[in-house]
PDB file of C-alpha atoms in Angstrom:
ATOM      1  CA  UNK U  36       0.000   0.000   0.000  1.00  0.00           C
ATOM      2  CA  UNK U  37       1.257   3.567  -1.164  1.00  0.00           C
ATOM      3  CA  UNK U  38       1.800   5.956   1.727  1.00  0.00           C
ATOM      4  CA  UNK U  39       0.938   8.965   0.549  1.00  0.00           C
ATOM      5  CA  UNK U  40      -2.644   8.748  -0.730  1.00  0.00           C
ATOM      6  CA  UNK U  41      -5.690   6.772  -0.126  1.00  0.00           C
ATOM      7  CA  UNK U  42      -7.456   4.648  -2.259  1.00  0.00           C
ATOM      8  CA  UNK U  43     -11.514   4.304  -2.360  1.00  0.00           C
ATOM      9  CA  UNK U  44     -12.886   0.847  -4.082  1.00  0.00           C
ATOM     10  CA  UNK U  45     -15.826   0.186  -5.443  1.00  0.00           C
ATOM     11  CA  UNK U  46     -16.218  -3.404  -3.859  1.00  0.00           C
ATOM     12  CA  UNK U  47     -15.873  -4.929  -0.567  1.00  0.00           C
ATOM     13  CA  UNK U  48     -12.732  -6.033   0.616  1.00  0.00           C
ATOM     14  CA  UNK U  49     -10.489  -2.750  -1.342  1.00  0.00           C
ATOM     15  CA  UNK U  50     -11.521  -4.837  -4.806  1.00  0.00           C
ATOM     16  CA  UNK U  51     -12.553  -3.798  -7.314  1.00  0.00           C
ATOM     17  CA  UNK U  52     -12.867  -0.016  -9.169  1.00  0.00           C
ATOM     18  CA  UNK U  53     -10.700   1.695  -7.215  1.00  0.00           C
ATOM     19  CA  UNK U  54      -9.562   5.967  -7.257  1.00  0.00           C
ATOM     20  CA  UNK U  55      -6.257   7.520  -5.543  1.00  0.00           C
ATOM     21  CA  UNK U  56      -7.118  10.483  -3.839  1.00  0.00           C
ATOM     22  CA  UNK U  57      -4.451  12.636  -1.771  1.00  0.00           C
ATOM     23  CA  UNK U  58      -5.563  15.189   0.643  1.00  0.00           C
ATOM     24  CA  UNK U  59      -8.191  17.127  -0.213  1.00  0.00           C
ATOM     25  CA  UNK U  60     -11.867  17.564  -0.786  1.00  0.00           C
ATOM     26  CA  UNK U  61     -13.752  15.926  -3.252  1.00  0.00           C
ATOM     27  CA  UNK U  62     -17.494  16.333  -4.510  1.00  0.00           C
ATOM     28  CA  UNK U  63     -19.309  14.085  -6.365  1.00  0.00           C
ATOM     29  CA  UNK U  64     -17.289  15.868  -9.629  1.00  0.00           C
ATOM     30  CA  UNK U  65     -14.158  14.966  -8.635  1.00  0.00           C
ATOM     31  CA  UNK U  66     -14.841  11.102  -8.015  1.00  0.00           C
ATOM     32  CA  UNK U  67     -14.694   8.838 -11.254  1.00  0.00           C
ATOM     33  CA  UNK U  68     -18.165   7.567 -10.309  1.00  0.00           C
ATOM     34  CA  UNK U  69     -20.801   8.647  -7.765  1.00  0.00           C
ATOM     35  CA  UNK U  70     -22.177   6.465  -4.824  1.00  0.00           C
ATOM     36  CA  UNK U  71     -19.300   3.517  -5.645  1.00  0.00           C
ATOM     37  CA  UNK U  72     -17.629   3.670  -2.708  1.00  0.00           C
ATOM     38  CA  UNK U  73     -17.566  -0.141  -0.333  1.00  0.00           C
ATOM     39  CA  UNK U  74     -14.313   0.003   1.314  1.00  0.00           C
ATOM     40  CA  UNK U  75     -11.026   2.505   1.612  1.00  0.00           C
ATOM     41  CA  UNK U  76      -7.606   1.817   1.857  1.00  0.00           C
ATOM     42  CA  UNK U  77      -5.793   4.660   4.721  1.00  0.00           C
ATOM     43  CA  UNK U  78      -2.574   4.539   5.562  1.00  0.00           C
ATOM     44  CA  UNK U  79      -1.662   4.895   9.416  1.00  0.00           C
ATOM     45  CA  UNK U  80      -2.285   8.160  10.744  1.00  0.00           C
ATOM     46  CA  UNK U  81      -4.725   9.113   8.022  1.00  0.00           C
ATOM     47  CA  UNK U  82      -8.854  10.455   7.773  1.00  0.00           C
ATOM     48  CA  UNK U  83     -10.905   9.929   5.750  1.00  0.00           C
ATOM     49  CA  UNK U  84     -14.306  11.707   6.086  1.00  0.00           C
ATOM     50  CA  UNK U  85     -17.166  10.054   3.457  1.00  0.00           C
ATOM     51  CA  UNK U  86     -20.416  12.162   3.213  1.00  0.00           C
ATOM     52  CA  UNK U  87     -23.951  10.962   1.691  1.00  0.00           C
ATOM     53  CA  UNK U  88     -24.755  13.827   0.070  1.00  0.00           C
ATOM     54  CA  UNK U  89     -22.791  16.847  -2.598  1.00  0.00           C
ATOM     55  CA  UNK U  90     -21.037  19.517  -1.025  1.00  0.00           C
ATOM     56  CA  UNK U  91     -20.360  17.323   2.249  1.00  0.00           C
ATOM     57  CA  UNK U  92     -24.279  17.331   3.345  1.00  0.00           C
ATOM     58  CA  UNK U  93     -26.118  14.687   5.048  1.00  0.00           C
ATOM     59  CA  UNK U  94     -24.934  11.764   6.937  1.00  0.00           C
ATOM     60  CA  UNK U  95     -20.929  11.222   7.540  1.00  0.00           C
ATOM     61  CA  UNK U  96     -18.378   8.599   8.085  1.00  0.00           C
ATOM     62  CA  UNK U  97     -14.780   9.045  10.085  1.00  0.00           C
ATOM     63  CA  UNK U  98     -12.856   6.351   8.585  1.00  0.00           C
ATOM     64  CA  UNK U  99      -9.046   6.037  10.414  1.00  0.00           C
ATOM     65  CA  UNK U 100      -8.606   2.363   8.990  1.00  0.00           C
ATOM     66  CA  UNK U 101      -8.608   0.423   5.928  1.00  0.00           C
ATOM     67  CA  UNK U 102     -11.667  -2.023   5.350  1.00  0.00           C
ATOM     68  CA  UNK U 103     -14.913  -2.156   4.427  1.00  0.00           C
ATOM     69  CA  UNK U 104     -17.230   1.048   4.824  1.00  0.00           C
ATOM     70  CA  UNK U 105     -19.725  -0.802   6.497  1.00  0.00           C
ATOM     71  CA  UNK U 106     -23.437  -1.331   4.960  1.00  0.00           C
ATOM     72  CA  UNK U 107     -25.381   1.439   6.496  1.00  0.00           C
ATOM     73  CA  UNK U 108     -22.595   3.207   4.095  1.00  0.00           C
ATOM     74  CA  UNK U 109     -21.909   1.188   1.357  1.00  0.00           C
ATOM     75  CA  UNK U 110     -22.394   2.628  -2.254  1.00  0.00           C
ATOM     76  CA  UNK U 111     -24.096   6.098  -0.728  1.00  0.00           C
ATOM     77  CA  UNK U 112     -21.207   8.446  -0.768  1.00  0.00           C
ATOM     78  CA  UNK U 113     -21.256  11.339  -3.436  1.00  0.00           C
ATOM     79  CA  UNK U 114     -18.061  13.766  -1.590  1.00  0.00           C
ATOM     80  CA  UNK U 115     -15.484  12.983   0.851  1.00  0.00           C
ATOM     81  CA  UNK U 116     -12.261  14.564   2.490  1.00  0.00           C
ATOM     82  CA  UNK U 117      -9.109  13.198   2.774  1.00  0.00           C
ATOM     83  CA  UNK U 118      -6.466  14.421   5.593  1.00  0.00           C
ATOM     84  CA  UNK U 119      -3.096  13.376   6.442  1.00  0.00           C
ATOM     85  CA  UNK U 120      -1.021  14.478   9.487  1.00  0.00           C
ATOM     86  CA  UNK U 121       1.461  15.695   7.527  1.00  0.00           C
ATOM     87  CA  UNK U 122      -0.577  18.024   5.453  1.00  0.00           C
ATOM     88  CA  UNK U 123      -3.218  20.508   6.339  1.00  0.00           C
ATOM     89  CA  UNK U 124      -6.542  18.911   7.954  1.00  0.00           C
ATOM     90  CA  UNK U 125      -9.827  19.466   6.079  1.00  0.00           C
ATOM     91  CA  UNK U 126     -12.445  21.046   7.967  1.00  0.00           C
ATOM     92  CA  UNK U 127     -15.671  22.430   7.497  1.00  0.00           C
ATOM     93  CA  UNK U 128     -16.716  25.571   9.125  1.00  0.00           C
ATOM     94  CA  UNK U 129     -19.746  25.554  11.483  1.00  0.00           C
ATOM     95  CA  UNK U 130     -19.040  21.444  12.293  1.00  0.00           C
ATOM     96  CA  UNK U 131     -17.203  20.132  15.431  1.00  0.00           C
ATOM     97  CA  UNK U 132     -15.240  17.581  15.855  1.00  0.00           C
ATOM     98  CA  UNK U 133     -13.726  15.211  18.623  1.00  0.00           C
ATOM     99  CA  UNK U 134      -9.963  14.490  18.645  1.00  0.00           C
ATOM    100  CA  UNK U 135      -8.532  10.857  20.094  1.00  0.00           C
ATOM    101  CA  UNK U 136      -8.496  12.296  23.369  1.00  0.00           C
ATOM    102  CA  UNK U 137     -12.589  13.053  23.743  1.00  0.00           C
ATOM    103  CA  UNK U 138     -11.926  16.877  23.262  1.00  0.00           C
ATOM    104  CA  UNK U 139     -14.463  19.203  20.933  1.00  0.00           C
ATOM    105  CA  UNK U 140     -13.199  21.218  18.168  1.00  0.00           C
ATOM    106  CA  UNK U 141     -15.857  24.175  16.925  1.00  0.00           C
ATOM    107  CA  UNK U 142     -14.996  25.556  13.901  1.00  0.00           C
ATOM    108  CA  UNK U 143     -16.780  28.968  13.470  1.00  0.00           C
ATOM    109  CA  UNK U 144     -16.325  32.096  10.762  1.00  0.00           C
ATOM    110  CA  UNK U 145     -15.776  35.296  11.700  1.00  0.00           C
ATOM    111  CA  UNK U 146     -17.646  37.968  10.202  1.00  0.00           C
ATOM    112  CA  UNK U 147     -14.674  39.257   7.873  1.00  0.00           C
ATOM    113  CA  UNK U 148     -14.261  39.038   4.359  1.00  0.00           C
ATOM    114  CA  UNK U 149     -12.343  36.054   2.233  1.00  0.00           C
ATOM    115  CA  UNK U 150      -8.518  36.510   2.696  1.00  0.00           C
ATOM    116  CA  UNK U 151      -6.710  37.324  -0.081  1.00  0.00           C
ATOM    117  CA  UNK U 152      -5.039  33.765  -0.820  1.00  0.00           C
ATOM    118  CA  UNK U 153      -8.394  32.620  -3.364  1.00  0.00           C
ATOM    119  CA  UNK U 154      -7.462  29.964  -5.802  1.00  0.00           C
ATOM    120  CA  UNK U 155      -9.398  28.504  -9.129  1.00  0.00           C
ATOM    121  CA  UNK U 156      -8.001  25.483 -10.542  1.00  0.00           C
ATOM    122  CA  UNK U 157      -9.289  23.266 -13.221  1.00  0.00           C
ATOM    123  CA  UNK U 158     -10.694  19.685 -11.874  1.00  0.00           C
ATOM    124  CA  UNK U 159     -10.239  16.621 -15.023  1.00  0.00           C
ATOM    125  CA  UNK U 160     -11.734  16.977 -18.489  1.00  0.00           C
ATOM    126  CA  UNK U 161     -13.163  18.809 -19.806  1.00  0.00           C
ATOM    127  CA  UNK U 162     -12.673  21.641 -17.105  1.00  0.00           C
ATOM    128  CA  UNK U 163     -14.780  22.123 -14.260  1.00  0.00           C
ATOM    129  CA  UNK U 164     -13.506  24.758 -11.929  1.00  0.00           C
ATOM    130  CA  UNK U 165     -13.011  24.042  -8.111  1.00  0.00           C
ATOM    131  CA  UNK U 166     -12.735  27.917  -6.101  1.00  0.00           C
ATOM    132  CA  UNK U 167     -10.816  27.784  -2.740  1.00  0.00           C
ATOM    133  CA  UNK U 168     -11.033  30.665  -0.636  1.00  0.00           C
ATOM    134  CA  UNK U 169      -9.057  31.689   3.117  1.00  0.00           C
ATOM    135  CA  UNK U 170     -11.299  32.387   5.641  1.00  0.00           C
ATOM    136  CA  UNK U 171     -10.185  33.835   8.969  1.00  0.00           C
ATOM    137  CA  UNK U 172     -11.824  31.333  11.644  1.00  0.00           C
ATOM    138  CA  UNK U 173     -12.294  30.910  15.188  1.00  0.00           C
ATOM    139  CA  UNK U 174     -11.201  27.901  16.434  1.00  0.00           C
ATOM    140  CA  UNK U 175     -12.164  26.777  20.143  1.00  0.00           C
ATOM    141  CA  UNK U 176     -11.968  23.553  22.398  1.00  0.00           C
ATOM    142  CA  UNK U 177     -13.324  22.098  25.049  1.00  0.00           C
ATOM    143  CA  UNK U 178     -10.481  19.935  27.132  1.00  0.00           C
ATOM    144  CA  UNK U 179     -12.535  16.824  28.662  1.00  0.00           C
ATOM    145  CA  UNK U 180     -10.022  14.844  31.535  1.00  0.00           C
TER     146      UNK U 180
END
């Protein structure tokens, strides 16, 4: 298994169709096919986040581990995120999360304008245009013992 990406297969057992994905975010136009997804390969340290719905709506799924997606999630995702802990972690504002430890991460926007840093870059063929934009956030936790 390649360390530096994760792969998403469109069968049970990491057979089948399969797609390399490195960190990122990816909507139903960025995966080959929509709703194919049975089981992920991740190497050790990495997240993958799977997401029912476009635009990373509706129910989720934290994968840390490769296997099976299970079959409450089984050919339903259409956009997931992919993070590694060497490279910056996906998040999405306005969600919180839990870290290994049991402590909450909000992520909230604060009411300033995009930061400069914007980016549009093509996504396969023919084009389609992904826009990523800087926001200033607010990031707070909540330290459980």
């Amino acid at each position: 298994m390649a360390n530096d990406c994760v792969t998403v297969h469109g069968k049970r057992g990491c057979k089948g169709k399969s797609q390399t994905l490195q960190p990122g975010a990816y909507d139903t136009s960025a995966l080959e096919d929509n709703d194919f997804i049975s089981s992920v390969t991740i190497p050790e340290g990495w997240t993958v986040t799977l997401y029912e719905d476009s635009e990373f709506t509706g129910r989720s799924r934290t994968l840390t581990k490769t296997g099976d997606v299970g079959e409450d999630f089984e050919n339903i995702t259409s956009s997931l995120t992919v993070s590694s802990p060497d490279k910056e972690t996906i998040v999405k504002v306005g969600d919180t999360y839990k870290d290994s430890n049991g402590s909450t991460v909000t992520i909230e926007q604060n009411d300033v304008p995009a930061a400069a840093p914007s980016l549009l870059r093509p996504q396969g063929f023919p084009p389609k245009f992904e826009q990523l934009m800087v926001l200033r956030v607010a990031m707070t936790t909540d330290q459980t013992e």
